[in-house]
mmCIF file with all atom_site columns, C-alpha atoms in Angstrom:
data_model
loop_
_atom_site.group_PDB
_atom_site.id
_atom_site.type_symbol
_atom_site.label_atom_id
_atom_site.label_alt_id
_atom_site.label_comp_id
_atom_site.label_asym_id
_atom_site.label_entity_id
_atom_site.label_seq_id
_atom_site.pdbx_PDB_ins_code
_atom_site.Cartn_x
_atom_site.Cartn_y
_atom_site.Cartn_z
_atom_site.occupancy
_atom_site.B_iso_or_equiv
_atom_site.pdbx_formal_charge
_atom_site.auth_seq_id
_atom_site.auth_comp_id
_atom_site.auth_asym_id
_atom_site.auth_atom_id
_atom_site.pdbx_PDB_model_num
ATOM 1   C CA . SER A 1 1   ? 0.000  0.000   0.000   1.00 0.00 ? 28  SER A CA 1
ATOM 2   C CA . TRP A 1 2   ? 1.232  3.484   -0.804  1.00 0.00 ? 29  TRP A CA 1
ATOM 3   C CA . ASP A 1 3   ? -0.032 4.653   2.583   1.00 0.00 ? 30  ASP A CA 1
ATOM 4   C CA . CYS A 1 4   ? 2.977  3.016   4.243   1.00 0.00 ? 31  CYS A CA 1
ATOM 5   C CA . VAL A 1 5   ? 5.396  5.187   2.195   1.00 0.00 ? 32  VAL A CA 1
ATOM 6   C CA . GLN A 1 6   ? 5.666  8.532   3.983   1.00 0.00 ? 33  GLN A CA 1
ATOM 7   C CA . ILE A 1 7   ? 7.569  11.662  2.967   1.00 0.00 ? 34  ILE A CA 1
ATOM 8   C CA . SER A 1 8   ? 10.246 12.140  5.614   1.00 0.00 ? 35  SER A CA 1
ATOM 9   C CA . ILE A 1 9   ? 12.338 15.043  4.362   1.00 0.00 ? 36  ILE A CA 1
ATOM 10  C CA . SER A 1 10  ? 11.499 17.047  1.282   1.00 0.00 ? 37  SER A CA 1
ATOM 11  C CA . PRO A 1 11  ? 13.877 20.014  0.878   1.00 0.00 ? 38  PRO A CA 1
ATOM 12  C CA . ASN A 1 12  ? 12.009 21.677  -1.984  1.00 0.00 ? 39  ASN A CA 1
ATOM 13  C CA . LEU A 1 13  ? 8.473  20.773  -0.869  1.00 0.00 ? 40  LEU A CA 1
ATOM 14  C CA . PRO A 1 14  ? 8.715  20.889  2.946   1.00 0.00 ? 41  PRO A CA 1
ATOM 15  C CA . GLN A 1 15  ? 4.963  21.327  3.336   1.00 0.00 ? 42  GLN A CA 1
ATOM 16  C CA . HIS A 1 16  ? 4.537  17.641  2.436   1.00 0.00 ? 43  HIS A CA 1
ATOM 17  C CA . ALA A 1 17  ? 6.758  16.207  5.210   1.00 0.00 ? 44  ALA A CA 1
ATOM 18  C CA . GLY A 1 18  ? 4.759  13.577  7.073   1.00 0.00 ? 45  GLY A CA 1
ATOM 19  C CA . ARG A 1 19  ? 2.278  12.924  4.238   1.00 0.00 ? 46  ARG A CA 1
ATOM 20  C CA . THR A 1 20  ? 2.032  9.588   2.478   1.00 0.00 ? 47  THR A CA 1
ATOM 21  C CA . ILE A 1 21  ? 2.425  8.926   -1.228  1.00 0.00 ? 48  ILE A CA 1
ATOM 22  C CA . GLY A 1 22  ? -1.081 7.441   -1.140  1.00 0.00 ? 49  GLY A CA 1
ATOM 23  C CA . ALA A 1 23  ? -2.538 10.704  0.193   1.00 0.00 ? 50  ALA A CA 1
ATOM 24  C CA . ILE A 1 24  ? -0.626 12.790  -2.336  1.00 0.00 ? 51  ILE A CA 1
ATOM 25  C CA . ALA A 1 25  ? -1.760 10.514  -5.190  1.00 0.00 ? 52  ALA A CA 1
ATOM 26  C CA . ALA A 1 26  ? -5.388 10.732  -4.025  1.00 0.00 ? 53  ALA A CA 1
ATOM 27  C CA . GLU A 1 27  ? -5.178 14.527  -3.784  1.00 0.00 ? 54  GLU A CA 1
ATOM 28  C CA . ARG A 1 28  ? -3.745 14.707  -7.308  1.00 0.00 ? 55  ARG A CA 1
ATOM 29  C CA . GLN A 1 29  ? -6.194 12.097  -8.587  1.00 0.00 ? 56  GLN A CA 1
ATOM 30  C CA . ALA A 1 30  ? -3.239 10.203  -10.007 1.00 0.00 ? 57  ALA A CA 1
ATOM 31  C CA . ASP A 1 31  ? -1.841 6.702   -9.985  1.00 0.00 ? 58  ASP A CA 1
ATOM 32  C CA . PRO A 1 32  ? 0.553  6.438   -6.988  1.00 0.00 ? 59  PRO A CA 1
ATOM 33  C CA . VAL A 1 33  ? 3.523  5.518   -9.204  1.00 0.00 ? 60  VAL A CA 1
ATOM 34  C CA . ASP A 1 34  ? 2.890  8.554   -11.411 1.00 0.00 ? 61  ASP A CA 1
ATOM 35  C CA . ALA A 1 35  ? 2.361  10.786  -8.362  1.00 0.00 ? 62  ALA A CA 1
ATOM 36  C CA . LEU A 1 36  ? 5.635  9.554   -6.851  1.00 0.00 ? 63  LEU A CA 1
ATOM 37  C CA . ALA A 1 37  ? 7.552  10.107  -10.101 1.00 0.00 ? 64  ALA A CA 1
ATOM 38  C CA . ASP A 1 38  ? 6.133  13.617  -10.461 1.00 0.00 ? 65  ASP A CA 1
ATOM 39  C CA . TYR A 1 39  ? 6.875  14.381  -6.818  1.00 0.00 ? 66  TYR A CA 1
ATOM 40  C CA . LEU A 1 40  ? 10.507 13.296  -7.161  1.00 0.00 ? 67  LEU A CA 1
ATOM 41  C CA . VAL A 1 41  ? 10.918 15.568  -10.176 1.00 0.00 ? 68  VAL A CA 1
ATOM 42  C CA . GLU A 1 42  ? 9.303  18.487  -8.304  1.00 0.00 ? 69  GLU A CA 1
ATOM 43  C CA . ASP A 1 43  ? 11.587 17.901  -5.296  1.00 0.00 ? 70  ASP A CA 1
ATOM 44  C CA . GLN A 1 44  ? 14.619 17.608  -7.601  1.00 0.00 ? 71  GLN A CA 1
ATOM 45  C CA . GLY A 1 45  ? 15.291 14.051  -6.453  1.00 0.00 ? 72  GLY A CA 1
ATOM 46  C CA . ALA A 1 46  ? 16.032 15.148  -2.876  1.00 0.00 ? 73  ALA A CA 1
ATOM 47  C CA . THR A 1 47  ? 13.062 13.417  -1.222  1.00 0.00 ? 74  THR A CA 1
ATOM 48  C CA . ARG A 1 48  ? 13.634 11.002  1.637   1.00 0.00 ? 75  ARG A CA 1
ATOM 49  C CA . VAL A 1 49  ? 10.896 8.581   2.573   1.00 0.00 ? 76  VAL A CA 1
ATOM 50  C CA . LEU A 1 50  ? 10.243 6.108   5.333   1.00 0.00 ? 77  LEU A CA 1
ATOM 51  C CA . VAL A 1 51  ? 8.414  2.838   4.889   1.00 0.00 ? 78  VAL A CA 1
ATOM 52  C CA . THR A 1 52  ? 6.304  1.508   7.748   1.00 0.00 ? 79  THR A CA 1
ATOM 53  C CA . SER A 1 53  ? 5.436  -1.989  6.564   1.00 0.00 ? 80  SER A CA 1
ATOM 54  C CA . ILE A 1 54  ? 7.573  -4.312  8.722   1.00 0.00 ? 81  ILE A CA 1
ATOM 55  C CA . SER A 1 55  ? 5.704  -6.166  11.464  1.00 0.00 ? 82  SER A CA 1
ATOM 56  C CA . GLU A 1 56  ? 6.506  -6.051  15.190  1.00 0.00 ? 83  GLU A CA 1
ATOM 57  C CA . ASP A 1 57  ? 6.904  -9.834  15.263  1.00 0.00 ? 84  ASP A CA 1
ATOM 58  C CA . ASP A 1 58  ? 9.500  -9.679  12.479  1.00 0.00 ? 85  ASP A CA 1
ATOM 59  C CA . ILE A 1 59  ? 11.451 -6.953  14.275  1.00 0.00 ? 86  ILE A CA 1
ATOM 60  C CA . GLU A 1 60  ? 11.371 -8.954  17.512  1.00 0.00 ? 87  GLU A CA 1
ATOM 61  C CA . THR A 1 61  ? 12.647 -12.067 15.717  1.00 0.00 ? 88  THR A CA 1
ATOM 62  C CA . ILE A 1 62  ? 15.482 -10.117 14.100  1.00 0.00 ? 89  ILE A CA 1
ATOM 63  C CA . VAL A 1 63  ? 16.480 -8.324  17.336  1.00 0.00 ? 90  VAL A CA 1
ATOM 64  C CA . ALA A 1 64  ? 16.567 -11.622 19.254  1.00 0.00 ? 91  ALA A CA 1
ATOM 65  C CA . SER A 1 65  ? 18.535 -13.486 16.584  1.00 0.00 ? 92  SER A CA 1
ATOM 66  C CA . PRO A 1 66  ? 21.978 -14.565 17.810  1.00 0.00 ? 93  PRO A CA 1
ATOM 67  C CA . THR A 1 67  ? 23.546 -13.251 14.595  1.00 0.00 ? 94  THR A CA 1
ATOM 68  C CA . ALA A 1 68  ? 21.882 -9.823  14.547  1.00 0.00 ? 95  ALA A CA 1
ATOM 69  C CA . LEU A 1 69  ? 23.576 -6.682  15.834  1.00 0.00 ? 96  LEU A CA 1
ATOM 70  C CA . ILE A 1 70  ? 21.784 -3.514  16.872  1.00 0.00 ? 97  ILE A CA 1
ATOM 71  C CA . GLY A 1 71  ? 22.576 -0.200  15.218  1.00 0.00 ? 98  GLY A CA 1
ATOM 72  C CA . SER A 1 72  ? 21.020 2.649   13.314  1.00 0.00 ? 99  SER A CA 1
ATOM 73  C CA . ASP A 1 73  ? 21.537 4.167   9.910   1.00 0.00 ? 100 ASP A CA 1
ATOM 74  C CA . GLY A 1 74  ? 20.044 7.408   11.206  1.00 0.00 ? 101 GLY A CA 1
ATOM 75  C CA . ASN A 1 75  ? 21.611 10.740  10.383  1.00 0.00 ? 102 ASN A CA 1
ATOM 76  C CA . CYS A 1 76  ? 22.675 13.534  12.694  1.00 0.00 ? 103 CYS A CA 1
ATOM 77  C CA . VAL A 1 77  ? 19.497 15.202  13.950  1.00 0.00 ? 104 VAL A CA 1
ATOM 78  C CA . ALA A 1 78  ? 18.443 17.823  16.466  1.00 0.00 ? 105 ALA A CA 1
ATOM 79  C CA . PRO A 1 79  ? 15.135 19.541  17.127  1.00 0.00 ? 106 PRO A CA 1
ATOM 80  C CA . TYR A 1 80  ? 16.560 22.800  15.738  1.00 0.00 ? 107 TYR A CA 1
ATOM 81  C CA . GLY A 1 81  ? 18.530 24.186  12.775  1.00 0.00 ? 108 GLY A CA 1
ATOM 82  C CA . GLN A 1 82  ? 19.157 22.524  9.431   1.00 0.00 ? 109 GLN A CA 1
ATOM 83  C CA . VAL A 1 83  ? 19.157 19.009  10.931  1.00 0.00 ? 110 VAL A CA 1
ATOM 84  C CA . GLY A 1 84  ? 15.779 19.678  12.559  1.00 0.00 ? 111 GLY A CA 1
ATOM 85  C CA . LYS A 1 85  ? 13.862 19.924  9.289   1.00 0.00 ? 112 LYS A CA 1
ATOM 86  C CA . GLY A 1 86  ? 11.355 17.433  7.972   1.00 0.00 ? 113 GLY A CA 1
ATOM 87  C CA . MET A 1 87  ? 9.962  14.329  9.592   1.00 0.00 ? 114 MET A CA 1
ATOM 88  C CA . PRO A 1 88  ? 12.854 11.871  9.981   1.00 0.00 ? 115 PRO A CA 1
ATOM 89  C CA . HIS A 1 89  ? 12.312 8.282   11.004  1.00 0.00 ? 116 HIS A CA 1
ATOM 90  C CA . PRO A 1 90  ? 11.890 8.034   14.794  1.00 0.00 ? 117 PRO A CA 1
ATOM 91  C CA . ARG A 1 91  ? 14.932 5.716   14.902  1.00 0.00 ? 118 ARG A CA 1
ATOM 92  C CA . PHE A 1 92  ? 17.171 8.763   14.414  1.00 0.00 ? 119 PHE A CA 1
ATOM 93  C CA . TYR A 1 93  ? 16.366 9.674   18.030  1.00 0.00 ? 120 TYR A CA 1
ATOM 94  C CA . GLY A 1 94  ? 15.181 6.410   19.499  1.00 0.00 ? 121 GLY A CA 1
ATOM 95  C CA . THR A 1 95  ? 16.793 3.228   18.162  1.00 0.00 ? 122 THR A CA 1
ATOM 96  C CA . PHE A 1 96  ? 18.674 2.235   21.287  1.00 0.00 ? 123 PHE A CA 1
ATOM 97  C CA . PRO A 1 97  ? 16.138 3.322   23.910  1.00 0.00 ? 124 PRO A CA 1
ATOM 98  C CA . ARG A 1 98  ? 13.404 1.572   21.893  1.00 0.00 ? 125 ARG A CA 1
ATOM 99  C CA . ILE A 1 99  ? 15.308 -1.687  21.916  1.00 0.00 ? 126 ILE A CA 1
ATOM 100 C CA . LEU A 1 100 ? 16.081 -1.412  25.624  1.00 0.00 ? 127 LEU A CA 1
ATOM 101 C CA . HIS A 1 101 ? 12.585 -0.412  26.700  1.00 0.00 ? 128 HIS A CA 1
ATOM 102 C CA . HIS A 1 102 ? 10.243 -2.043  24.195  1.00 0.00 ? 129 HIS A CA 1
ATOM 103 C CA . TYR A 1 103 ? 12.038 -5.229  23.162  1.00 0.00 ? 130 TYR A CA 1
ATOM 104 C CA . VAL A 1 104 ? 13.952 -5.913  26.405  1.00 0.00 ? 131 VAL A CA 1
ATOM 105 C CA . ARG A 1 105 ? 11.640 -4.648  29.169  1.00 0.00 ? 132 ARG A CA 1
ATOM 106 C CA . GLU A 1 106 ? 8.171  -4.874  27.618  1.00 0.00 ? 133 GLU A CA 1
ATOM 107 C CA . ARG A 1 107 ? 8.401  -7.823  25.235  1.00 0.00 ? 134 ARG A CA 1
ATOM 108 C CA . GLY A 1 108 ? 11.228 -9.800  26.848  1.00 0.00 ? 135 GLY A CA 1
ATOM 109 C CA . ALA A 1 109 ? 12.712 -10.607 23.444  1.00 0.00 ? 136 ALA A CA 1
ATOM 110 C CA . LEU A 1 110 ? 16.271 -10.637 24.823  1.00 0.00 ? 137 LEU A CA 1
ATOM 111 C CA . PRO A 1 111 ? 18.070 -9.900  28.088  1.00 0.00 ? 138 PRO A CA 1
ATOM 112 C CA . LEU A 1 112 ? 19.373 -6.390  28.803  1.00 0.00 ? 139 LEU A CA 1
ATOM 113 C CA . GLU A 1 113 ? 23.008 -7.537  28.882  1.00 0.00 ? 140 GLU A CA 1
ATOM 114 C CA . LEU A 1 114 ? 22.739 -9.178  25.455  1.00 0.00 ? 141 LEU A CA 1
ATOM 115 C CA . ALA A 1 115 ? 21.030 -6.123  23.948  1.00 0.00 ? 142 ALA A CA 1
ATOM 116 C CA . ILE A 1 116 ? 23.801 -3.868  25.254  1.00 0.00 ? 143 ILE A CA 1
ATOM 117 C CA . HIS A 1 117 ? 26.468 -6.261  23.952  1.00 0.00 ? 144 HIS A CA 1
ATOM 118 C CA . LYS A 1 118 ? 24.808 -6.228  20.502  1.00 0.00 ? 145 LYS A CA 1
ATOM 119 C CA . MET A 1 119 ? 24.971 -2.399  20.577  1.00 0.00 ? 146 MET A CA 1
ATOM 120 C CA . THR A 1 120 ? 28.554 -2.126  21.823  1.00 0.00 ? 147 THR A CA 1
ATOM 121 C CA . GLY A 1 121 ? 31.186 -4.871  21.956  1.00 0.00 ? 148 GLY A CA 1
ATOM 122 C CA . ALA A 1 122 ? 29.714 -7.148  19.301  1.00 0.00 ? 149 ALA A CA 1
ATOM 123 C CA . THR A 1 123 ? 29.170 -4.241  16.905  1.00 0.00 ? 150 THR A CA 1
ATOM 124 C CA . ALA A 1 124 ? 32.682 -2.856  17.507  1.00 0.00 ? 151 ALA A CA 1
ATOM 125 C CA . ARG A 1 125 ? 34.132 -6.304  16.822  1.00 0.00 ? 152 ARG A CA 1
ATOM 126 C CA . ALA A 1 126 ? 32.089 -6.696  13.607  1.00 0.00 ? 153 ALA A CA 1
ATOM 127 C CA . LEU A 1 127 ? 33.265 -3.270  12.433  1.00 0.00 ? 154 LEU A CA 1
ATOM 128 C CA . LYS A 1 128 ? 36.861 -4.148  13.411  1.00 0.00 ? 155 LYS A CA 1
ATOM 129 C CA . LEU A 1 129 ? 37.106 -1.217  15.839  1.00 0.00 ? 156 LEU A CA 1
ATOM 130 C CA . SER A 1 130 ? 39.992 -2.442  17.964  1.00 0.00 ? 157 SER A CA 1
ATOM 131 C CA . ASP A 1 131 ? 39.718 0.116   20.760  1.00 0.00 ? 158 ASP A CA 1
ATOM 132 C CA . ARG A 1 132 ? 35.979 0.575   21.250  1.00 0.00 ? 159 ARG A CA 1
ATOM 133 C CA . GLY A 1 133 ? 32.955 -1.349  22.454  1.00 0.00 ? 160 GLY A CA 1
ATOM 134 C CA . LEU A 1 134 ? 34.273 -2.656  25.772  1.00 0.00 ? 161 LEU A CA 1
ATOM 135 C CA . LEU A 1 135 ? 35.133 -1.168  29.154  1.00 0.00 ? 162 LEU A CA 1
ATOM 136 C CA . LYS A 1 136 ? 38.754 -2.207  29.101  1.00 0.00 ? 163 LYS A CA 1
ATOM 137 C CA . GLN A 1 137 ? 42.116 -0.586  29.795  1.00 0.00 ? 164 GLN A CA 1
ATOM 138 C CA . GLY A 1 138 ? 43.553 0.958   26.637  1.00 0.00 ? 165 GLY A CA 1
ATOM 139 C CA . TYR A 1 139 ? 40.145 1.291   25.000  1.00 0.00 ? 166 TYR A CA 1
ATOM 140 C CA . ARG A 1 140 ? 38.366 4.569   24.225  1.00 0.00 ? 167 ARG A CA 1
ATOM 141 C CA . ALA A 1 141 ? 36.139 5.536   27.126  1.00 0.00 ? 168 ALA A CA 1
ATOM 142 C CA . ASP A 1 142 ? 32.719 5.586   25.447  1.00 0.00 ? 169 ASP A CA 1
ATOM 143 C CA . VAL A 1 143 ? 30.140 5.023   28.188  1.00 0.00 ? 170 VAL A CA 1
ATOM 144 C CA . ALA A 1 144 ? 26.379 5.489   28.453  1.00 0.00 ? 171 ALA A CA 1
ATOM 145 C CA . ILE A 1 145 ? 24.920 5.451   31.951  1.00 0.00 ? 172 ILE A CA 1
ATOM 146 C CA . PHE A 1 146 ? 21.133 5.204   32.178  1.00 0.00 ? 173 PHE A CA 1
ATOM 147 C CA . ASP A 1 147 ? 18.313 3.954   34.341  1.00 0.00 ? 174 ASP A CA 1
ATOM 148 C CA . PRO A 1 148 ? 16.628 1.103   32.413  1.00 0.00 ? 175 PRO A CA 1
ATOM 149 C CA . ALA A 1 149 ? 13.343 1.866   34.183  1.00 0.00 ? 176 ALA A CA 1
ATOM 150 C CA . ASP A 1 150 ? 13.329 5.437   32.831  1.00 0.00 ? 177 ASP A CA 1
ATOM 151 C CA . PHE A 1 151 ? 15.014 5.157   29.442  1.00 0.00 ? 178 PHE A CA 1
ATOM 152 C CA . ARG A 1 152 ? 12.606 4.922   26.542  1.00 0.00 ? 179 ARG A CA 1
ATOM 153 C CA . ASP A 1 153 ? 12.147 6.393   23.122  1.00 0.00 ? 180 ASP A CA 1
ATOM 154 C CA . ARG A 1 154 ? 9.650  9.215   22.759  1.00 0.00 ? 181 ARG A CA 1
ATOM 155 C CA . ALA A 1 155 ? 10.083 9.918   19.046  1.00 0.00 ? 182 ALA A CA 1
ATOM 156 C CA . THR A 1 156 ? 7.081  8.995   16.906  1.00 0.00 ? 183 THR A CA 1
ATOM 157 C CA . TYR A 1 157 ? 6.310  9.165   13.214  1.00 0.00 ? 184 TYR A CA 1
ATOM 158 C CA . ALA A 1 158 ? 4.035  12.148  13.905  1.00 0.00 ? 185 ALA A CA 1
ATOM 159 C CA . ASP A 1 159 ? 6.517  13.898  16.229  1.00 0.00 ? 186 ASP A CA 1
ATOM 160 C CA . PRO A 1 160 ? 10.001 12.499  15.575  1.00 0.00 ? 187 PRO A CA 1
ATOM 161 C CA . HIS A 1 161 ? 12.173 15.321  16.967  1.00 0.00 ? 188 HIS A CA 1
ATOM 162 C CA . GLN A 1 162 ? 12.127 14.102  20.574  1.00 0.00 ? 189 GLN A CA 1
ATOM 163 C CA . PHE A 1 163 ? 15.035 12.900  22.646  1.00 0.00 ? 190 PHE A CA 1
ATOM 164 C CA . PRO A 1 164 ? 14.506 9.781   24.771  1.00 0.00 ? 191 PRO A CA 1
ATOM 165 C CA . SER A 1 165 ? 13.381 9.986   28.371  1.00 0.00 ? 192 SER A CA 1
ATOM 166 C CA . GLY A 1 166 ? 15.837 9.412   31.174  1.00 0.00 ? 193 GLY A CA 1
ATOM 167 C CA . THR A 1 167 ? 16.662 12.399  33.341  1.00 0.00 ? 194 THR A CA 1
ATOM 168 C CA . ARG A 1 168 ? 19.628 10.587  34.899  1.00 0.00 ? 195 ARG A CA 1
ATOM 169 C CA . THR A 1 169 ? 21.227 9.670   31.550  1.00 0.00 ? 196 THR A CA 1
ATOM 170 C CA . THR A 1 170 ? 24.941 10.447  31.267  1.00 0.00 ? 197 THR A CA 1
ATOM 171 C CA . VAL A 1 171 ? 27.131 9.902   28.209  1.00 0.00 ? 198 VAL A CA 1
ATOM 172 C CA . ILE A 1 172 ? 30.914 9.942   28.024  1.00 0.00 ? 199 ILE A CA 1
ATOM 173 C CA . VAL A 1 173 ? 32.534 9.975   24.572  1.00 0.00 ? 200 VAL A CA 1
ATOM 174 C CA . ASN A 1 174 ? 36.227 9.219   24.295  1.00 0.00 ? 201 ASN A CA 1
ATOM 175 C CA . GLY A 1 175 ? 36.653 10.045  27.992  1.00 0.00 ? 202 GLY A CA 1
ATOM 176 C CA . THR A 1 176 ? 34.843 13.404  27.816  1.00 0.00 ? 203 THR A CA 1
ATOM 177 C CA . LEU A 1 177 ? 31.515 14.081  29.531  1.00 0.00 ? 204 LEU A CA 1
ATOM 178 C CA . VAL A 1 178 ? 29.047 14.953  26.755  1.00 0.00 ? 205 VAL A CA 1
ATOM 179 C CA . VAL A 1 179 ? 25.643 14.463  28.400  1.00 0.00 ? 206 VAL A CA 1
ATOM 180 C CA . GLU A 1 180 ? 25.116 14.855  32.135  1.00 0.00 ? 207 GLU A CA 1
ATOM 181 C CA . ASN A 1 181 ? 21.694 14.195  33.637  1.00 0.00 ? 208 ASN A CA 1
ATOM 182 C CA . ALA A 1 182 ? 20.163 14.332  30.132  1.00 0.00 ? 209 ALA A CA 1
ATOM 183 C CA . LYS A 1 183 ? 21.668 17.762  29.367  1.00 0.00 ? 210 LYS A CA 1
ATOM 184 C CA . HIS A 1 184 ? 24.290 18.265  26.650  1.00 0.00 ? 211 HIS A CA 1
ATOM 185 C CA . THR A 1 185 ? 27.516 19.775  28.018  1.00 0.00 ? 212 THR A CA 1
ATOM 186 C CA . GLU A 1 186 ? 28.373 21.295  24.609  1.00 0.00 ? 213 GLU A CA 1
ATOM 187 C CA . ALA A 1 187 ? 31.520 19.157  24.473  1.00 0.00 ? 214 ALA A CA 1
ATOM 188 C CA . LEU A 1 188 ? 32.127 17.627  21.024  1.00 0.00 ? 215 LEU A CA 1
ATOM 189 C CA . PRO A 1 189 ? 34.892 15.033  21.439  1.00 0.00 ? 216 PRO A CA 1
ATOM 190 C CA . GLY A 1 190 ? 33.516 12.462  18.965  1.00 0.00 ? 217 GLY A CA 1
#
């Protein structure tokens, strides 16, 4: 269905961010493929979309798989400035808290320790990052400290520019304090 293909970021037609190709096609009284082709031409090929057709059960199966790692292909985002435009996929803000809250705490798809390992050490090893991913002498000090009971994604498709909850969250990047009690310190060591 064309209603599961949503305009995420549209630099030249920003008024359409958040709308689906199905809705745009219906408004234009056009075939969805034709409406999409016309839209891409009008937006000079700069349109980004998100597709919402994967099922929760499939995601849970993938997350729990012993061979799957957890990461995000999300871009740099903020709720302000150039990177705050459009309607990005909620994963840009919430991939890791969603896994930890929804799939670990709520659904019990995998234990917390395994989820964290899939996000850190196992991913660093797969990417051949020899000095990251573990708390170990000689490694880069990248540390996230959070309360699992109060760390959840808040970004939604309708309102994606939301940081996760967790007022006690602290993040250290390469040994430098970057987030303290959920507030950015303005340090940029990464």
